[in-house]
Structures are given as structure tokens and as C-alpha cells.
Amino acid sequence: MDTGGNSLPSAAPDGVKRKVCYFYDPEVGNYYYGQGHPMKPHRIRMTHALLAHYGLLQHMQVLKPFPARDRDLCRFHADDYVSFLRSITPETQQDQLRQLKRFNVGEDCPVFDGLYSFCQTYAGGSVGGAVKLNHNLCDIAVNWAGGLHHAKKCEASGFCYVNDIVLAILELLKVHERVLYVDIDIHHGDGVEEAFYTTDRVMTVSFHKFGDYFPGTGDVRDIGYSKGKYYSLNVPLDDGIDDESYHFLFKPLIGKVMEVFKPGAVVLQCGADSLSGDRLGCFNLSIKGHAECVKFMRSFNVPLLLLGGGGYTIRNVARCWCYETGVALGIEVDDKMPQHEYYEYFGPDYTLHVAPSNMENKNSHQVLEEIRCKLLDNLSKLQHAPSVQFQERVPDTELPEAEEEQNEADERWDPDSDMDVDEERKPLPGRVKREIVEAEPKESEGQKGSSGHARGFDTTIAENASGKALDAGPKQVDEAGVRVEQENVNKASDQMFSKS
């Protein structure tokens, strides 16, 4: 396959093929937040099934992520928080009520079977993607299980326990002087912004619903602090924004960011709850409008990490991420959906694309113009890409490739590598409750999260990040034995996840 490389000119034609690495663990769809909870990891398996039946997997390197370990997670998260996540179980949680409250684990972020393994898996995919990009082994890395942008250094938040995005960005900063983070989830990317709020090595740009909506942060006036002043861009939006209005802001702002900030790598969080008809969302983007953001970022031909995020009408999440994988590959996929194991989810039309609704767009052109001018003015205050002081660089993470056909687990590690392999830290055994497929309510517009969190400035900035290289690497993907038990159960009300 003809693949593009980093030597291609900026804004290369979108049709040019890119080498894509895709991270997927067949077990990820088995993790279950609990009955009635909107977050369903099962959507990742549905996405994978579409990719398989559309024939997209054969155009990518498919890799199973090596689970992130304690010391990997502690490059950002507090030791005692990681220790808590590792030890807590549904059986022991009643004995740790004080700890649950301290770390904000409970209702929105429940304790479920295999919680820590889940965190290890999705974080391992994001860091593994960053490593692949750092080693120039692909142009685009994809981890739809990642993108959990609300998790903080010492607490869970908004269905997110470990902030895989921050960990991936820290990995990218080992090689790249500057990293751009772009967030198109309907919720503000508060955890990532907070982590890098005082540094000029990471620019965060978030397009989100603002005003009485979780997490309550992301005002246009929040621009960063100290060295990070003007390196946080927030694009607050109102209900019903459509494709045209969204790209009226997205393209000129991101175009200017790329020109001024000149990132060495880009992380794009593709939360699908900004799509029309999302169970917890209130935007009106089409799948093509959402994917246009991926297409636009791809056109700059900068190493690109694509991550998942929110998305609670799971049939549309799978549609969206399948289509966006095609965009990453430079392949236009057919609207007519092939037969596959989840085909019945997509009736009655059985198509990839769904029409936006006729909901009112509350974003007036005048307000959008004011936001655009304000943010472009902020960007004009960045005269040039910031310099980075010469310093000893954290060693590269050594990750020998494990091809799909490779069956020997011990061959994941290069015997000549000096990486310290922790034999004691094995992935937790699969005490994972099988996902019970629930009927989805189609007309609920609750809001994610029960309360907002004020931003704290106990930040972890990139240039102070130290510690060992992350030992997160790819493994063989083995689909054998992966099965989902489908059984309809009554869904609890979405109100428990709505902002009161």
C-alpha cells in the first residue's frame, strides 16, 4: 500500500494513503459499568465489527495494546490513587467509603468487575499509539477505547478513571517539542487542559457545550496560565450546532493554530456525543460533519493520534468511528452496511450515515463571529512557536513490533532492550462481567455527570515530567473466543446521570 510519510508537504491531498496502526483488545467490550449506566465499552466491539466487515482492518496494522502498568499510570496520576484503582472491587467497596469519596468513585464512576484491567487496557492503547508515532512506525495511530479526558491526577470524573490522553501526550513529548490536543467531544476536555495549563509545550483546543453542562469549565476566557498563557483555547458552544456552524469555527481556528504553534504531533479526541441524536448530547452534527474534523487534521500530515471519548447512542458511535477510520486510511466506505453480528442495531435503514435532526441551532452567526475573532486574536499574541531548552531527554520506549500472526507472548520484548520488564505486574485475571446488551432509549437528552468540578492548578506540566519510559507495547490480536451475550433488560432512568 502506498503510504504517506512525514516528508509529505503540509496539507497534502486527503486521498493520499497513510500508514495506520489500530489498537484493539477483544476483551474491551466485556467491561460493564452497570445496568442503566450510559457508558458502554461494548460500543468498541461494535465499531471493530464494522471495521472488519467493511474490510478496513486489512489496510491497517492491527495491534493488541500491552496493558499500562502502575508505574506507567503514575507518570501523571498520584500513587495512592493508582493503588486505590488497583485494589478496589465491588466486593470491597463498602469497606472503603472514605476512599471512594476522596477519589470521586461512586455514581458517575462506579466500581465494576475488572475496573483496573479496563484502565490498563485503554491507557495502554493510547500510549502504545504514541510510541508507534514516536518511532515513525505509522503516520496515524488509532485507539477508539481511549480518549477519557475528564480524569484528574487524583480523582475519577465523568466516567473516566485514568487520563490516557495525558499519558499519551507525555510520551509524545519525549520526541516532539510541541504537541497539539484537539477535543471535539461535546464535553469540555477539562482533565487534559488542567494537566497542561501552565506549559507552552502543549496547546489544548476544546470545542464543547458550555453553560449549565458537565463539567462546567471551558469558558472562552480560560486561556492558560504563566508560561501556558494563550496555550489553552476554549470554544464554548450552545445547543443544536450544525456542521456548517461548527466548521465556521473549527477550520480557521485550527488552521491558525497549526500555523502559529507548529506542533510536532497532534492528538485528536473524537468523542461521538457531539453527534446529532446522542443520548446525553445536544449538538446536531452529522457523521460526515464530525469526520470532517479528522479529515482536516489529517490534511496537515503531522503525526496524528486518534482517540475515542464520549458517545452514548452506541449504534451511532460505531457508525462514526468506523467512518472516521476510513477517513484516516483515505478510504471512502459505502453507506450501505454489510451484514455482521450487530446488524440489527442499525435498522430500519441499515446505513452508515444518519440524517441530522431539525432541532434549533441556538448558535447565532453573530455570537460565533465574536468567538472566532476573540480566539484568533488570542492566537495572534503567539508570535512564533516557543523554543524548548536543551536538556537530557527521557529514553525512548523500546517496543519491538508484534505482528498479528505472532503467537509467542514473550517475543513482545526485544531481548537486547534495556527496558525493565516487571514480571510481577501481570494484567489482572479476567474477572469481567459480560456486557448485557440493553435496549437504548432514543429520546433522552440528559447531561453527563452529576456535578461540576472547579479547576485546580495542581498541574503536571510536560517539561517537569520525569520517570521511566512507559512500557506499553502492542500484542497480537486474538479474536478467538470473543463472544457477547445479548439479552434485553429494563434500563434504569438516565436521570441518575443528569445534572440536577
Short mmCIF file of C-alpha atoms in Angstrom, two decimals:
data_model
loop_
_atom_site.label_atom_id
_atom_site.label_comp_id
_atom_site.label_asym_id
_atom_site.label_seq_id
_atom_site.Cartn_x
_atom_site.Cartn_y
_atom_site.Cartn_z
CA MET A 1 0.00 0.00 0.00
CA ASP A 2 1.24 3.46 -0.86
CA THR A 3 1.71 5.22 2.43
CA GLY A 4 2.37 8.84 3.15
CA GLY A 5 5.28 9.86 5.29
CA ASN A 6 6.37 12.80 7.33
CA SER A 7 8.21 14.17 4.31
CA LEU A 8 4.96 14.91 2.50
CA PRO A 9 4.15 18.61 2.13
CA SER A 10 1.81 20.24 4.60
CA ALA A 11 -1.88 20.00 3.78
CA ALA A 12 -1.28 17.02 1.48
CA PRO A 13 -4.24 15.80 -0.57
CA ASP A 14 -6.70 13.92 1.58
CA GLY A 15 -6.67 11.00 -0.83
CA VAL A 16 -3.01 10.21 -0.12
CA LYS A 17 -2.77 6.97 1.82
CA ARG A 18 -1.36 6.98 5.33
CA LYS A 19 0.16 4.13 7.28
CA VAL A 20 -2.27 3.48 10.13
CA CYS A 21 -1.79 1.47 13.35
CA TYR A 22 -5.02 0.40 15.03
CA PHE A 23 -5.10 -0.74 18.66
CA TYR A 24 -7.83 -3.10 19.83
CA ASP A 25 -8.27 -5.57 22.67
CA PRO A 26 -11.06 -8.12 22.09
CA GLU A 27 -11.85 -8.12 25.82
CA VAL A 28 -12.63 -4.41 25.98
CA GLY A 29 -16.27 -4.92 25.05
CA ASN A 30 -16.82 -7.16 28.07
CA TYR A 31 -16.32 -4.45 30.68
CA TYR A 32 -19.64 -3.27 32.07
CA TYR A 33 -20.24 -0.10 34.09
CA GLY A 34 -23.56 -1.44 35.35
CA GLN A 35 -27.23 -1.54 34.49
CA GLY A 36 -28.56 1.80 33.30
CA HIS A 37 -25.14 3.44 33.03
CA PRO A 38 -24.76 5.31 29.71
CA MET A 39 -21.08 4.43 29.20
CA LYS A 40 -20.87 1.14 27.32
CA PRO A 41 -17.45 -0.22 26.31
CA HIS A 42 -19.44 -2.66 24.15
CA ARG A 43 -19.52 0.15 21.52
CA ILE A 44 -15.80 -0.52 20.87
CA ARG A 45 -16.56 -4.10 19.84
CA MET A 46 -19.41 -2.89 17.62
CA THR A 47 -17.01 -0.46 15.95
CA HIS A 48 -14.47 -3.25 15.44
CA ALA A 49 -17.11 -5.49 13.86
CA LEU A 50 -17.96 -2.77 11.34
CA LEU A 51 -14.28 -2.25 10.53
CA ALA A 52 -13.87 -5.98 9.95
CA HIS A 53 -16.90 -6.35 7.69
CA TYR A 54 -16.14 -3.20 5.72
CA GLY A 55 -12.70 -4.70 5.05
CA LEU A 56 -10.79 -1.86 6.70
CA LEU A 57 -8.72 -4.00 9.06
CA GLN A 58 -6.69 -5.39 6.16
CA HIS A 59 -5.46 -1.87 5.37
CA MET A 60 -4.08 -1.27 8.89
CA GLN A 61 -1.63 -2.83 11.28
CA VAL A 62 -3.93 -4.29 13.95
CA LEU A 63 -2.32 -4.49 17.37
CA LYS A 64 -3.42 -5.54 20.82
CA PRO A 65 -2.16 -3.00 23.36
CA PHE A 66 0.15 -4.06 26.12
CA PRO A 67 -1.59 -3.11 29.40
CA ALA A 68 -0.22 0.00 31.08
CA ARG A 69 1.29 -0.78 34.46
CA ASP A 70 1.34 1.02 37.79
CA ARG A 71 4.47 3.00 37.11
CA ASP A 72 3.18 3.96 33.66
CA LEU A 73 -0.02 5.39 35.11
CA CYS A 74 1.92 7.15 37.87
CA ARG A 75 3.71 9.34 35.33
CA PHE A 76 0.60 11.51 35.68
CA HIS A 77 -1.64 10.07 38.38
CA ALA A 78 -0.93 10.08 42.12
CA ASP A 79 0.50 6.85 43.52
CA ASP A 80 -2.23 6.43 46.13
CA TYR A 81 -4.96 6.95 43.52
CA VAL A 82 -3.49 4.28 41.22
CA SER A 83 -3.11 1.94 44.19
CA PHE A 84 -6.77 2.51 45.04
CA LEU A 85 -7.91 1.73 41.49
CA ARG A 86 -5.84 -1.45 41.51
CA SER A 87 -7.27 -2.73 44.79
CA ILE A 88 -10.92 -1.67 44.77
CA THR A 89 -13.55 -4.28 43.83
CA PRO A 90 -17.35 -4.38 44.01
CA GLU A 91 -17.00 -6.74 46.99
CA THR A 92 -14.66 -4.47 48.98
CA GLN A 93 -16.07 -1.04 48.15
CA GLN A 94 -18.36 -0.90 51.19
CA ASP A 95 -15.27 -1.09 53.38
CA GLN A 96 -13.64 1.89 51.65
CA LEU A 97 -16.36 4.52 51.61
CA ARG A 98 -13.97 7.27 52.68
CA GLN A 99 -11.57 6.41 49.85
CA LEU A 100 -14.43 6.26 47.35
CA LYS A 101 -15.47 9.77 48.26
CA ARG A 102 -11.88 11.04 48.25
CA PHE A 103 -11.25 9.76 44.73
CA ASN A 104 -14.73 10.63 43.39
CA VAL A 105 -15.57 7.00 42.62
CA GLY A 106 -19.20 6.02 43.03
CA GLU A 107 -22.17 7.03 40.94
CA ASP A 108 -20.84 8.52 37.70
CA CYS A 109 -17.63 6.50 38.01
CA PRO A 110 -18.78 3.20 39.52
CA VAL A 111 -16.68 0.31 40.77
CA PHE A 112 -17.15 -2.66 38.46
CA ASP A 113 -15.53 -6.03 37.83
CA GLY A 114 -12.17 -5.65 36.10
CA LEU A 115 -12.04 -1.86 36.56
CA TYR A 116 -8.26 -1.67 36.80
CA SER A 117 -7.75 -4.02 33.85
CA PHE A 118 -10.05 -1.77 31.84
CA CYS A 119 -7.93 1.26 32.74
CA GLN A 120 -4.73 -0.61 31.86
CA THR A 121 -6.16 -1.65 28.50
CA TYR A 122 -7.43 1.69 27.23
CA ALA A 123 -4.41 3.59 28.56
CA GLY A 124 -2.06 1.02 27.02
CA GLY A 125 -3.61 1.57 23.61
CA SER A 126 -3.16 5.33 23.70
CA VAL A 127 0.42 5.21 24.97
CA GLY A 128 1.21 2.41 22.52
CA GLY A 129 -0.09 4.62 19.71
CA ALA A 130 2.13 7.48 20.85
CA VAL A 131 5.14 5.17 20.90
CA LYS A 132 4.41 3.98 17.36
CA LEU A 133 4.26 7.60 16.20
CA ASN A 134 7.47 8.46 18.05
CA HIS A 135 9.29 5.62 16.31
CA ASN A 136 7.95 6.68 12.89
CA LEU A 137 6.25 3.28 12.53
CA CYS A 138 2.99 4.84 11.38
CA ASP A 139 1.52 8.17 10.31
CA ILE A 140 -1.76 7.79 12.21
CA ALA A 141 -2.43 5.70 15.33
CA VAL A 142 -5.99 4.86 16.38
CA ASN A 143 -7.33 3.79 19.80
CA TRP A 144 -11.11 4.11 19.95
CA ALA A 145 -11.12 2.74 23.51
CA GLY A 146 -9.17 5.80 24.70
CA GLY A 147 -9.97 9.50 24.93
CA LEU A 148 -11.19 9.57 28.53
CA HIS A 149 -10.48 13.23 29.02
CA HIS A 150 -12.07 14.06 32.41
CA ALA A 151 -9.83 12.03 34.73
CA LYS A 152 -7.66 14.14 37.03
CA LYS A 153 -4.37 13.48 38.75
CA CYS A 154 -6.05 12.33 41.96
CA GLU A 155 -9.64 11.56 41.05
CA ALA A 156 -12.05 9.98 38.62
CA SER A 157 -14.55 12.18 36.83
CA GLY A 158 -17.24 11.96 34.16
CA PHE A 159 -16.99 8.17 33.56
CA CYS A 160 -13.17 8.49 33.28
CA TYR A 161 -10.72 6.90 35.72
CA VAL A 162 -7.30 7.18 34.06
CA ASN A 163 -6.42 10.02 31.69
CA ASP A 164 -4.91 8.09 28.81
CA ILE A 165 -4.67 11.30 26.77
CA VAL A 166 -2.29 12.99 29.21
CA LEU A 167 -0.18 9.84 29.36
CA ALA A 168 -0.01 9.67 25.55
CA ILE A 169 0.92 13.35 25.28
CA LEU A 170 3.71 12.89 27.85
CA GLU A 171 5.01 10.05 25.70
CA LEU A 172 4.88 12.21 22.55
CA LEU A 173 6.76 15.00 24.33
CA LYS A 174 9.79 12.72 24.62
CA VAL A 175 10.32 13.21 20.88
CA HIS A 176 8.29 16.27 19.86
CA GLU A 177 8.94 19.77 21.17
CA ARG A 178 5.27 20.69 20.92
CA VAL A 179 2.06 18.65 20.91
CA LEU A 180 -1.41 19.90 19.95
CA TYR A 181 -4.50 18.46 21.62
CA VAL A 182 -7.88 18.97 19.91
CA ASP A 183 -11.13 17.84 21.56
CA ILE A 184 -14.45 17.55 19.65
CA ASP A 185 -16.37 15.73 22.38
CA ILE A 186 -19.47 17.67 23.47
CA HIS A 187 -17.97 17.96 26.97
CA HIS A 188 -15.04 20.23 27.81
CA GLY A 189 -11.68 18.42 27.87
CA ASP A 190 -11.03 19.63 31.39
CA GLY A 191 -8.65 16.93 32.60
CA VAL A 192 -6.23 17.41 29.72
CA GLU A 193 -6.41 21.21 29.86
CA GLU A 194 -5.75 21.19 33.60
CA ALA A 195 -2.72 18.90 33.24
CA PHE A 196 -1.02 21.23 30.77
CA TYR A 197 -2.47 24.59 31.84
CA THR A 198 0.90 26.14 32.72
CA THR A 199 3.10 24.91 29.87
CA ASP A 200 3.71 26.20 26.34
CA ARG A 201 4.73 22.76 25.05
CA VAL A 202 1.14 21.54 24.82
CA MET A 203 -1.69 23.56 23.31
CA THR A 204 -5.21 22.36 24.16
CA VAL A 205 -8.19 23.30 21.99
CA SER A 206 -11.67 22.20 23.09
CA PHE A 207 -14.98 22.65 21.23
CA HIS A 208 -17.79 21.96 23.69
CA LYS A 209 -21.23 22.73 25.02
CA PHE A 210 -20.95 25.46 27.66
CA GLY A 211 -23.48 26.71 30.19
CA ASP A 212 -25.13 24.54 32.88
CA TYR A 213 -23.47 21.44 31.46
CA PHE A 214 -20.91 19.00 32.80
CA PRO A 215 -18.11 19.65 33.73
CA GLY A 216 -18.94 23.38 33.87
CA THR A 217 -15.48 24.55 32.76
CA GLY A 218 -14.21 25.78 29.41
CA ASP A 219 -15.09 29.47 29.28
CA VAL A 220 -13.65 31.37 26.32
CA ARG A 221 -11.73 33.46 28.87
CA ASP A 222 -9.82 30.43 30.18
CA ILE A 223 -6.60 30.79 28.21
CA GLY A 224 -3.85 29.18 30.28
CA TYR A 225 -1.59 30.48 33.00
CA SER A 226 2.02 31.56 33.41
CA LYS A 227 4.11 30.06 30.59
CA GLY A 228 0.90 28.45 29.34
CA LYS A 229 -0.95 31.74 28.82
CA TYR A 230 -2.73 31.65 25.43
CA TYR A 231 -1.92 27.94 25.04
CA SER A 232 -5.43 26.88 26.11
CA LEU A 233 -8.21 27.65 23.65
CA ASN A 234 -11.82 27.08 24.61
CA VAL A 235 -14.66 27.25 22.10
CA PRO A 236 -17.95 27.41 24.07
CA LEU A 237 -21.00 26.39 22.02
CA ASP A 238 -24.76 26.20 22.53
CA ASP A 239 -27.37 23.58 21.70
CA GLY A 240 -28.10 22.47 18.18
CA ILE A 241 -24.87 23.45 16.45
CA ASP A 242 -24.75 22.01 12.91
CA ASP A 243 -21.94 21.10 10.54
CA GLU A 244 -21.74 24.48 8.84
CA SER A 245 -21.60 26.49 12.08
CA TYR A 246 -19.10 24.08 13.64
CA HIS A 247 -16.64 24.35 10.76
CA PHE A 248 -17.08 28.11 10.58
CA LEU A 249 -15.06 27.97 13.82
CA PHE A 250 -13.09 24.74 13.58
CA LYS A 251 -11.24 25.25 10.30
CA PRO A 252 -9.98 28.84 10.69
CA LEU A 253 -9.06 28.30 14.35
CA ILE A 254 -7.23 25.01 13.83
CA GLY A 255 -5.62 26.34 10.65
CA LYS A 256 -4.22 29.28 12.63
CA VAL A 257 -3.12 27.02 15.49
CA MET A 258 -1.19 24.80 13.09
CA GLU A 259 0.44 27.86 11.51
CA VAL A 260 1.46 29.53 14.76
CA PHE A 261 2.07 26.65 17.17
CA LYS A 262 3.68 24.27 14.64
CA PRO A 263 3.10 21.05 16.62
CA GLY A 264 5.29 18.03 16.02
CA ALA A 265 2.33 15.74 16.73
CA VAL A 266 -1.44 16.08 17.14
CA VAL A 267 -3.84 14.21 19.42
CA LEU A 268 -7.48 14.39 18.30
CA GLN A 269 -10.15 13.25 20.77
CA CYS A 270 -13.15 12.21 18.65
CA GLY A 271 -15.90 11.99 21.28
CA ALA A 272 -19.07 11.00 19.40
CA ASP A 273 -21.52 12.55 21.87
CA SER A 274 -21.37 15.71 19.75
CA LEU A 275 -23.33 13.84 17.05
CA SER A 276 -26.98 14.52 16.42
CA GLY A 277 -29.26 12.28 18.49
CA ASP A 278 -26.78 11.34 21.19
CA ARG A 279 -28.41 10.04 24.33
CA LEU A 280 -26.62 12.59 26.55
CA GLY A 281 -25.76 15.24 23.96
CA CYS A 282 -27.48 18.27 22.46
CA PHE A 283 -25.49 19.06 19.29
CA ASN A 284 -26.64 18.36 15.75
CA LEU A 285 -23.53 17.24 13.86
CA SER A 286 -23.75 14.65 11.11
CA ILE A 287 -21.23 11.83 10.96
CA LYS A 288 -19.66 13.44 7.90
CA GLY A 289 -19.50 16.80 9.70
CA HIS A 290 -17.83 15.16 12.70
CA ALA A 291 -15.44 13.26 10.44
CA GLU A 292 -14.57 16.45 8.56
CA CYS A 293 -12.53 17.37 11.66
CA VAL A 294 -10.50 14.18 11.25
CA LYS A 295 -10.10 14.85 7.53
CA PHE A 296 -8.92 18.41 8.19
CA MET A 297 -6.37 17.36 10.83
CA ARG A 298 -5.14 14.57 8.56
CA SER A 299 -4.50 17.04 5.75
CA PHE A 300 -1.64 18.70 7.66
CA ASN A 301 0.31 15.44 7.52
CA VAL A 302 1.57 15.71 11.08
CA PRO A 303 1.81 12.51 13.17
CA LEU A 304 -1.75 12.01 14.40
CA LEU A 305 -3.22 10.04 17.31
CA LEU A 306 -6.97 9.45 17.03
CA LEU A 307 -8.82 8.60 20.24
CA GLY A 308 -12.41 7.89 21.21
CA GLY A 309 -14.20 9.54 24.10
CA GLY A 310 -17.86 10.13 24.82
CA GLY A 311 -20.75 8.74 22.81
CA TYR A 312 -23.87 7.19 24.28
CA THR A 313 -26.12 6.25 21.38
CA ILE A 314 -23.84 3.35 20.68
CA ARG A 315 -25.06 2.44 17.20
CA ASN A 316 -24.12 5.97 16.07
CA VAL A 317 -20.78 5.83 17.89
CA ALA A 318 -19.87 2.68 15.96
CA ARG A 319 -21.00 4.29 12.69
CA CYS A 320 -18.95 7.40 13.36
CA TRP A 321 -15.69 5.73 14.39
CA CYS A 322 -15.92 3.25 11.53
CA TYR A 323 -16.33 6.09 9.03
CA GLU A 324 -13.51 8.09 10.66
CA THR A 325 -11.19 5.08 10.46
CA GLY A 326 -11.91 5.09 6.73
CA VAL A 327 -11.07 8.80 6.63
CA ALA A 328 -7.76 8.08 8.39
CA LEU A 329 -6.97 5.45 5.75
CA GLY A 330 -8.11 7.61 2.85
CA ILE A 331 -10.87 5.12 2.02
CA GLU A 332 -14.48 6.17 1.42
CA VAL A 333 -16.71 3.46 2.84
CA ASP A 334 -20.10 2.55 1.39
CA ASP A 335 -23.20 3.90 3.09
CA LYS A 336 -24.94 0.54 2.72
CA MET A 337 -23.94 -1.51 5.74
CA PRO A 338 -22.63 -5.07 5.28
CA GLN A 339 -24.20 -7.93 7.20
CA HIS A 340 -22.46 -8.53 10.51
CA GLU A 341 -23.16 -9.73 14.04
CA TYR A 342 -24.65 -6.43 15.21
CA TYR A 343 -26.60 -5.70 12.03
CA GLU A 344 -29.94 -5.49 13.87
CA TYR A 345 -28.73 -2.45 15.83
CA PHE A 346 -28.74 -0.34 12.69
CA GLY A 347 -32.29 -0.81 11.45
CA PRO A 348 -34.54 0.12 9.86
CA ASP A 349 -32.23 1.72 7.26
CA TYR A 350 -29.03 -0.31 7.82
CA THR A 351 -26.90 2.56 6.58
CA LEU A 352 -23.71 4.09 7.94
CA HIS A 353 -24.95 7.68 7.87
CA VAL A 354 -27.91 9.16 9.70
CA ALA A 355 -29.57 12.49 8.92
CA PRO A 356 -29.26 15.31 11.47
CA SER A 357 -32.47 16.39 13.18
CA ASN A 358 -34.39 19.61 12.67
CA MET A 359 -33.54 20.92 16.14
CA GLU A 360 -32.97 24.65 16.53
CA ASN A 361 -29.40 25.91 16.22
CA LYS A 362 -29.03 28.28 19.17
CA ASN A 363 -25.61 29.47 17.99
CA SER A 364 -26.23 32.77 16.17
CA HIS A 365 -23.80 33.83 13.48
CA GLN A 366 -23.04 36.98 15.47
CA VAL A 367 -22.00 35.02 18.57
CA LEU A 368 -19.93 32.59 16.51
CA GLU A 369 -18.19 35.51 14.81
CA GLU A 370 -17.38 37.06 18.20
CA ILE A 371 -15.90 33.77 19.46
CA ARG A 372 -13.87 33.33 16.30
CA CYS A 373 -12.46 36.87 16.44
CA LYS A 374 -11.66 36.60 20.14
CA LEU A 375 -9.75 33.32 19.74
CA LEU A 376 -7.94 34.38 16.58
CA ASP A 377 -6.86 37.50 18.46
CA ASN A 378 -5.52 35.32 21.29
CA LEU A 379 -3.58 33.28 18.75
CA SER A 380 -2.13 36.42 17.21
CA LYS A 381 -0.39 37.07 20.53
CA LEU A 382 1.73 33.97 19.95
CA GLN A 383 4.35 35.43 17.66
CA HIS A 384 6.19 32.20 16.98
CA ALA A 385 6.44 28.61 18.10
CA PRO A 386 8.02 28.50 21.59
CA SER A 387 11.58 27.31 21.93
CA VAL A 388 12.46 24.35 24.10
CA GLN A 389 15.54 24.45 26.28
CA PHE A 390 18.15 21.79 25.57
CA GLN A 391 18.02 19.07 28.19
CA GLU A 392 18.61 15.38 28.60
CA ARG A 393 15.69 13.58 27.01
CA VAL A 394 13.78 10.74 28.64
CA PRO A 395 14.83 7.48 26.91
CA ASP A 396 12.66 6.15 24.11
CA THR A 397 10.32 3.34 24.98
CA GLU A 398 11.59 0.22 23.22
CA LEU A 399 8.65 -1.53 21.59
CA PRO A 400 9.55 -4.25 19.12
CA GLU A 401 6.63 -4.97 16.83
CA ALA A 402 4.37 -7.92 17.48
CA GLU A 403 2.69 -8.82 14.22
CA GLU A 404 -0.80 -10.24 14.13
CA GLU A 405 0.45 -13.71 13.28
CA GLN A 406 2.96 -13.77 16.14
CA ASN A 407 1.76 -16.08 18.89
CA GLU A 408 4.61 -16.13 21.38
CA ALA A 409 3.83 -13.59 24.11
CA ASP A 410 7.43 -13.42 25.28
CA GLU A 411 8.51 -12.22 21.83
CA ARG A 412 6.84 -8.89 22.52
CA TRP A 413 10.02 -7.82 24.21
CA ASP A 414 13.34 -7.31 22.50
CA PRO A 415 15.96 -9.35 24.41
CA ASP A 416 18.52 -6.65 23.61
CA SER A 417 16.39 -3.92 25.17
CA ASP A 418 17.42 -2.46 28.50
CA MET A 419 13.79 -1.92 29.44
CA ASP A 420 12.93 -3.13 32.92
CA VAL A 421 10.13 -5.63 32.40
CA ASP A 422 8.04 -6.02 35.51
CA GLU A 423 7.27 -9.72 35.74
CA GLU A 424 5.22 -9.25 38.89
CA ARG A 425 2.77 -6.81 37.38
CA LYS A 426 0.63 -9.06 35.23
CA PRO A 427 -2.74 -7.95 33.82
CA LEU A 428 -5.45 -8.74 36.31
CA PRO A 429 -7.26 -12.03 35.72
CA GLY A 430 -10.42 -11.70 33.71
CA ARG A 431 -12.97 -11.22 36.43
CA VAL A 432 -15.03 -9.37 33.90
CA LYS A 433 -18.78 -9.39 33.84
CA ARG A 434 -20.08 -9.97 30.32
CA GLU A 435 -21.85 -6.99 28.80
CA ILE A 436 -25.59 -7.40 28.84
CA VAL A 437 -26.94 -5.61 25.81
CA GLU A 438 -29.64 -3.18 26.79
CA ALA A 439 -32.36 -1.60 24.73
CA GLU A 440 -31.46 2.04 24.16
CA PRO A 441 -33.92 4.85 24.90
CA LYS A 442 -33.92 7.05 21.84
CA GLU A 443 -35.20 10.37 23.10
CA SER A 444 -33.36 11.29 26.24
CA GLU A 445 -31.21 14.38 26.47
CA GLY A 446 -29.82 14.08 29.98
CA GLN A 447 -26.45 15.54 30.78
CA LYS A 448 -23.33 13.66 31.70
CA GLY A 449 -22.13 13.89 35.25
CA SER A 450 -23.77 14.85 38.48
CA SER A 451 -21.73 17.90 39.36
CA GLY A 452 -19.03 20.14 38.00
CA HIS A 453 -15.55 20.35 39.46
CA ALA A 454 -13.67 23.57 39.94
CA ARG A 455 -10.35 23.50 38.15
CA GLY A 456 -7.40 23.11 40.47
CA PHE A 457 -3.97 24.26 39.41
CA ASP A 458 -2.08 21.34 40.89
CA THR A 459 -0.85 20.63 37.40
CA THR A 460 1.60 18.19 35.93
CA ILE A 461 3.41 20.09 33.21
CA ALA A 462 5.24 18.35 30.48
CA GLU A 463 8.73 19.70 30.98
CA ASN A 464 8.78 18.53 34.59
CA ALA A 465 7.58 15.04 33.72
CA SER A 466 10.22 12.52 34.66
CA GLY A 467 10.43 8.84 35.34
CA LYS A 468 10.94 5.71 33.33
CA ALA A 469 9.79 5.21 29.79
CA LEU A 470 6.31 3.78 29.53
CA ASP A 471 6.41 0.05 28.88
CA ALA A 472 3.25 -0.11 26.80
CA GLY A 473 3.55 -2.14 23.67
CA PRO A 474 1.50 -3.97 21.11
CA LYS A 475 0.46 -7.59 21.27
CA GLN A 476 -1.22 -9.95 18.89
CA VAL A 477 -4.99 -9.54 18.49
CA ASP A 478 -6.74 -12.83 19.06
CA GLU A 479 -10.45 -12.71 18.27
CA ALA A 480 -10.98 -16.38 19.12
CA GLY A 481 -13.48 -16.96 21.86
CA VAL A 482 -14.77 -13.40 21.93
CA ARG A 483 -18.48 -13.56 22.47
CA VAL A 484 -21.22 -11.27 23.64
CA GLU A 485 -24.32 -12.44 25.40
CA GLN A 486 -27.26 -10.46 24.08
CA GLU A 487 -30.15 -10.13 26.42
CA ASN A 488 -32.64 -7.31 26.77
CA VAL A 489 -33.09 -5.89 30.23
CA ASN A 490 -35.02 -2.95 31.53
CA LYS A 491 -32.94 0.23 31.57
CA ALA A 492 -32.77 2.42 34.63
CA SER A 493 -33.63 6.06 34.15
CA ASP A 494 -30.98 8.34 32.65
CA GLN A 495 -31.86 10.87 35.33
CA MET A 496 -29.28 9.47 37.75
CA PHE A 497 -26.65 10.68 35.29
CA SER A 498 -28.29 14.06 34.66
CA LYS A 499 -27.13 17.28 36.20
CA SER A 500 -29.53 18.31 38.91
#
